[in-house]
Short mmCIF file of C-alpha atoms in Angstrom, two decimals:
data_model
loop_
_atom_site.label_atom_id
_atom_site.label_comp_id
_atom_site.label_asym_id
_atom_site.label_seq_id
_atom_site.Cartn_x
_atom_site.Cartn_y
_atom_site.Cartn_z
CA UNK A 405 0.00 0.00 0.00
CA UNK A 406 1.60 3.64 -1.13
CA UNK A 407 1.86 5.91 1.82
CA UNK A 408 0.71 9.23 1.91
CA UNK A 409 4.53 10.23 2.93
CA UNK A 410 5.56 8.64 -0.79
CA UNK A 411 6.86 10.87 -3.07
CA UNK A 412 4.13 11.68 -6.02
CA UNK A 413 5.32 9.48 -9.45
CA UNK A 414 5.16 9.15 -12.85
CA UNK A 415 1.69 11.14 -14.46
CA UNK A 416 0.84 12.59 -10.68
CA UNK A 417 4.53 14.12 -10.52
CA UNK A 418 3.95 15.98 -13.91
CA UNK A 419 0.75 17.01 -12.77
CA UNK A 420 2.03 18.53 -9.64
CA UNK A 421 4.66 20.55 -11.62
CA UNK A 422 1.87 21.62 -14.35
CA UNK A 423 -0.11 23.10 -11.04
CA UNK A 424 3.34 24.33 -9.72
CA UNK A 425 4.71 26.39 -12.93
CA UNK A 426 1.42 27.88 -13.09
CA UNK A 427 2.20 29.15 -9.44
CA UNK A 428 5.94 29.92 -10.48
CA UNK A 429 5.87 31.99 -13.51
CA UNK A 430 3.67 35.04 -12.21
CA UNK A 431 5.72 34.68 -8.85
CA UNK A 432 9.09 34.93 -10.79
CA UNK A 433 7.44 38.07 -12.80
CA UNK A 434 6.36 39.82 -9.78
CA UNK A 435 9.96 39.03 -7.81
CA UNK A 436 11.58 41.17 -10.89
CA UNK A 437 8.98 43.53 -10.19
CA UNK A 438 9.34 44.15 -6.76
CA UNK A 439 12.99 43.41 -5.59
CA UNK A 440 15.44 45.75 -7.17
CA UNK A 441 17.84 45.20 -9.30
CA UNK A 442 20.71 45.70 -7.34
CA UNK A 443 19.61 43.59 -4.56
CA UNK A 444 21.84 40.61 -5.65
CA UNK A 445 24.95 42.61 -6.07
CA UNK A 446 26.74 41.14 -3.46
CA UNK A 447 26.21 37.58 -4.80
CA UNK A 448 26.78 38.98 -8.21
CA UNK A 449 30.31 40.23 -7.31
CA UNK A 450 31.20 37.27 -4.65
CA UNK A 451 30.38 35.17 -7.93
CA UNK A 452 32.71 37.34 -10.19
CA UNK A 453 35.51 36.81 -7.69
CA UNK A 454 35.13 32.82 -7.13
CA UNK A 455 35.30 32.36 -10.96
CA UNK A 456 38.75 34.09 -10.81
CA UNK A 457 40.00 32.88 -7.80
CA UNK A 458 38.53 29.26 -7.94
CA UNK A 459 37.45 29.51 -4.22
CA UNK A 460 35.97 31.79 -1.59
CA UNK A 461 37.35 33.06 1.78
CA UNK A 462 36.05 34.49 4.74
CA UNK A 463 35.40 37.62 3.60
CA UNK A 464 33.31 36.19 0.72
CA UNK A 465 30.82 34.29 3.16
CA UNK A 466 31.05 37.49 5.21
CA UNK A 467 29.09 38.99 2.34
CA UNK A 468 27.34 35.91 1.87
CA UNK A 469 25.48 35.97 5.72
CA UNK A 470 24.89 40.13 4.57
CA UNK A 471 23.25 38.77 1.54
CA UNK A 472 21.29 35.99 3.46
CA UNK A 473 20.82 39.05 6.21
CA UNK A 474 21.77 35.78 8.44
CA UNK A 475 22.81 36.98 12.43
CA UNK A 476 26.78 37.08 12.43
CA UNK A 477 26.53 36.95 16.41
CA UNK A 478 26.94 33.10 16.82
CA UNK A 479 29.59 30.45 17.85
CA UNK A 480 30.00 29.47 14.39
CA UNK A 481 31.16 32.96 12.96
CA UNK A 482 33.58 33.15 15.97
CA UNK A 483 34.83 29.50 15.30
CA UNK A 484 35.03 30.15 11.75
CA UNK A 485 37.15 33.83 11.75
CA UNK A 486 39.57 32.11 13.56
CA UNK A 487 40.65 30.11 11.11
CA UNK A 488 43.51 30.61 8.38
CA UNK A 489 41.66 32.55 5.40
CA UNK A 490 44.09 29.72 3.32
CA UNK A 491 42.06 26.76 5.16
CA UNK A 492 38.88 28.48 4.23
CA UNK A 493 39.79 28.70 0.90
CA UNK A 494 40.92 25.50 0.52
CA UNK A 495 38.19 23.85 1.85
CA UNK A 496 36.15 26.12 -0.57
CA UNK A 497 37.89 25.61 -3.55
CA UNK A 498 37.44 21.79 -3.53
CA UNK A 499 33.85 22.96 -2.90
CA UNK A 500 33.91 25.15 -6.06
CA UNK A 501 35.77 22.05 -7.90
CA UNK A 502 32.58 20.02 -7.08
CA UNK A 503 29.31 22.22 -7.93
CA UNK A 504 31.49 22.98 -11.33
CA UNK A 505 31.79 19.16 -12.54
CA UNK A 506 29.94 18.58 -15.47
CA UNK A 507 30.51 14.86 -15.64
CA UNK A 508 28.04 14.33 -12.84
CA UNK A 509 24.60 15.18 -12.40
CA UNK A 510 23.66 18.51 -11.20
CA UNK A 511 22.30 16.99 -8.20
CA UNK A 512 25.10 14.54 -7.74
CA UNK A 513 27.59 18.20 -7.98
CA UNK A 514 25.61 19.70 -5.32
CA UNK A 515 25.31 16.71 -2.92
CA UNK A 516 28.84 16.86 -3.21
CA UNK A 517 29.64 20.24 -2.82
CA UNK A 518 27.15 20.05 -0.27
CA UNK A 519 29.11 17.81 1.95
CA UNK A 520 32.72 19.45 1.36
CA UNK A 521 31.18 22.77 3.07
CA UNK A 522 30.12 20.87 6.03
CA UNK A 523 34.04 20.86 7.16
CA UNK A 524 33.41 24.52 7.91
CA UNK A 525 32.42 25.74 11.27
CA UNK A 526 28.42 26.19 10.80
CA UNK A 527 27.42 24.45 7.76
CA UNK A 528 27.14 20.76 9.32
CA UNK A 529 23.50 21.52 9.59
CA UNK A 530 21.67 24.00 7.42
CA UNK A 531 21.49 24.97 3.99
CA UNK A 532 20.72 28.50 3.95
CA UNK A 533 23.91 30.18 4.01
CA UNK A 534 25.87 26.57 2.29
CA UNK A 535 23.56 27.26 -0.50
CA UNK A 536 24.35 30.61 -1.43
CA UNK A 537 28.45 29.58 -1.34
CA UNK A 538 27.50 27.05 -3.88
CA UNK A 539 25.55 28.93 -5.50
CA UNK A 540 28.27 31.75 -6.07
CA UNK A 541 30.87 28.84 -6.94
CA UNK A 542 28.21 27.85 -9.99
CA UNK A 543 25.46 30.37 -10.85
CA UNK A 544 23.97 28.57 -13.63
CA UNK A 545 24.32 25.29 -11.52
CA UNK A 546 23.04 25.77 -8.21
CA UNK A 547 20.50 27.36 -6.65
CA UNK A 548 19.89 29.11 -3.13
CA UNK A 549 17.37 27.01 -0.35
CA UNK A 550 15.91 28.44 2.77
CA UNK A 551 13.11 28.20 5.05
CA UNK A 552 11.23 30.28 2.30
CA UNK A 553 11.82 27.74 -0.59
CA UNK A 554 10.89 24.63 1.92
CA UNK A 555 7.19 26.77 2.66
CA UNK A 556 6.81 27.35 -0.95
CA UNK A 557 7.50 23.14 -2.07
CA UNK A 558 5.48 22.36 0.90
CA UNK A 559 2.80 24.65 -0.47
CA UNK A 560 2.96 22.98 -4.13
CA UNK A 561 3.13 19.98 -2.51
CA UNK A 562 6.83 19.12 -3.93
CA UNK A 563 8.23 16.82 -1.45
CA UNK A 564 11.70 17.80 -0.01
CA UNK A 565 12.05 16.22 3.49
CA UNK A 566 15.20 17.33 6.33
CA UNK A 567 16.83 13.92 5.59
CA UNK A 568 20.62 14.20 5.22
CA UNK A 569 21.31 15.20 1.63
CA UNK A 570 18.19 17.22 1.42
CA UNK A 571 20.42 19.80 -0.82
CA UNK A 572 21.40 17.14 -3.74
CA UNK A 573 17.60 16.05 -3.45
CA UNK A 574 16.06 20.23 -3.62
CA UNK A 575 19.04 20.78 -7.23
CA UNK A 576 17.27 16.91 -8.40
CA UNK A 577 13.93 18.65 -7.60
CA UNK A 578 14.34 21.24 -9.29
CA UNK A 579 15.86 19.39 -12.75
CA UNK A 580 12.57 17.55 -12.68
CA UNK A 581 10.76 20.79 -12.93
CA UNK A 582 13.02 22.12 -15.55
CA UNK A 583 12.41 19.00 -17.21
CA UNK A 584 8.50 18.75 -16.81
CA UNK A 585 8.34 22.34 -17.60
CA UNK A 586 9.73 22.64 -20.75
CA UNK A 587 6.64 24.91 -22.27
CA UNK A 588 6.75 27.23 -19.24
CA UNK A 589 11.01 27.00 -18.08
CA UNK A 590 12.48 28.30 -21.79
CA UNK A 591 15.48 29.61 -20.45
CA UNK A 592 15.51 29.58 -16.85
CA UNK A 593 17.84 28.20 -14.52
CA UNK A 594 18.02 26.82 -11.10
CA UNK A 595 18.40 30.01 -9.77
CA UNK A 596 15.28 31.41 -11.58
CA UNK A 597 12.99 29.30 -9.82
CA UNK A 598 14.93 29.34 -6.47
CA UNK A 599 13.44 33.14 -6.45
CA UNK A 600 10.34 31.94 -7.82
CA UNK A 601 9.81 29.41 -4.81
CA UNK A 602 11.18 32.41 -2.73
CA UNK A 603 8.63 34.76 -3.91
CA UNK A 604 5.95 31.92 -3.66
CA UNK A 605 7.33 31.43 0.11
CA UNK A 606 7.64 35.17 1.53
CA UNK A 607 4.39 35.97 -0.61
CA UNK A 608 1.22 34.29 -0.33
CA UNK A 609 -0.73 36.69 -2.04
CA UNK A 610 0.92 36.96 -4.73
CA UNK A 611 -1.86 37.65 -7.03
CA UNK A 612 -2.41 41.14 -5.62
CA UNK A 613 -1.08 44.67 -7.19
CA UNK A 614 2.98 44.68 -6.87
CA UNK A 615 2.74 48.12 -4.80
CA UNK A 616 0.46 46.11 -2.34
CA UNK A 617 3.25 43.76 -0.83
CA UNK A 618 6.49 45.85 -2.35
CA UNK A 619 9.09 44.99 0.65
CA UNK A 620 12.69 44.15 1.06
CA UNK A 621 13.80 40.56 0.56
CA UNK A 622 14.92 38.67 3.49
CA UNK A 623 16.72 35.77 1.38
#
């Protein structure tokens, strides 16, 4: 007997992303609406840097918790500053090395990735801030999860459970959309429905006039 915690397969799957891309295409148009264009600067330029570099340091994921608008007054930011900037970075880079392998899955890359981070102070658990590293490391690869994303696949009923590996499983996710969305996804990436779950997430009513629920993204 199928359980009601079973992932949905085969025809039900595709009919859950038909329902969801109907959600995700006016949510993606009113994000560009309403967030401005300079908001994602700082992941813009932390981006520009990691594709020269091949890795990121702490000053990087500094900008990357301002970004995320993450608290910097925990253990983990204490445990992590006092680390060499070149053990940062060299974790990172093998990071960077992963999420940019194009002999593996893009889910496969990010579980990967994923699990290199986790030797940093604060990203054993959590894939907020982890997210947005990889992210940076791969833009056209990756894309960002938070609690926001989780409310919005739990909405859409798009299951992503807390299990370990949930990040591999939310970049597989969101291939199966790409792929079951071809009439709706023609040239978006990973990232482009990240916001779009975002949106979906911060935004319930997302239906209403843009200057109704303009606001500042907490990402």
């Amino acid at each position: 007997m199928k359980k009601t915690t079973d992932p949905p397969v085969g025809e039900e799957f595709a009919a859950l992303c038909d329902r969801a891309w109907d959600v995700l295409v006016p949510a993606r148009a009113s994000y560009l609406a309403d967030v401005s264009p300079h908001y994602d600067e700082v992941l813009h330029e932390v981006a520009q840097r990691t594709e020269h570099t091949g890795s990121l340091g702490k000053t990087d994921i500094a900008a990357l918790v301002v970004w995320k608008r993450l608290s910097a007054q925990t253990r983990w930011v204490t445990d992590l500053m006092s680390m060499p900037d070149t053990h940062v970075r060299a974790v990172t880079e093998r990071a960077v090395t992963a999420v940019r392998n194009t002999t593996v899955s893009r889910s496969e890359a990010a579980r990967t990735g994923r699990g290199i981070i986790a030797e940093l102070p604060g990203f054993h658990s959590g894939d907020a801030l982890a997210s947005a590293i990889l992210t940076a490391a791969a833009p056209t690869r990756m894309a960002v999860y938070d609690r926001r994303v989780q409310h919005a696949l739990d909405t859409l009923g798009l299951t992503l459970t807390p299990a370990p590996g949930r990040y591999g499983r939310y970049l597989q996710l969101l291939d199966d959309l790409l792929h079951h969305g071809r009439a709706h996804a023609d040239g978006w990436s990973p990232r482009d429905i990240d916001t779009a779950l975002y949106w979906t997430g911060a935004t319930p009513t997302i239906q209403q006039a843009p200057d109704q629920h303009k606001r500042t993204p907490v990402l």
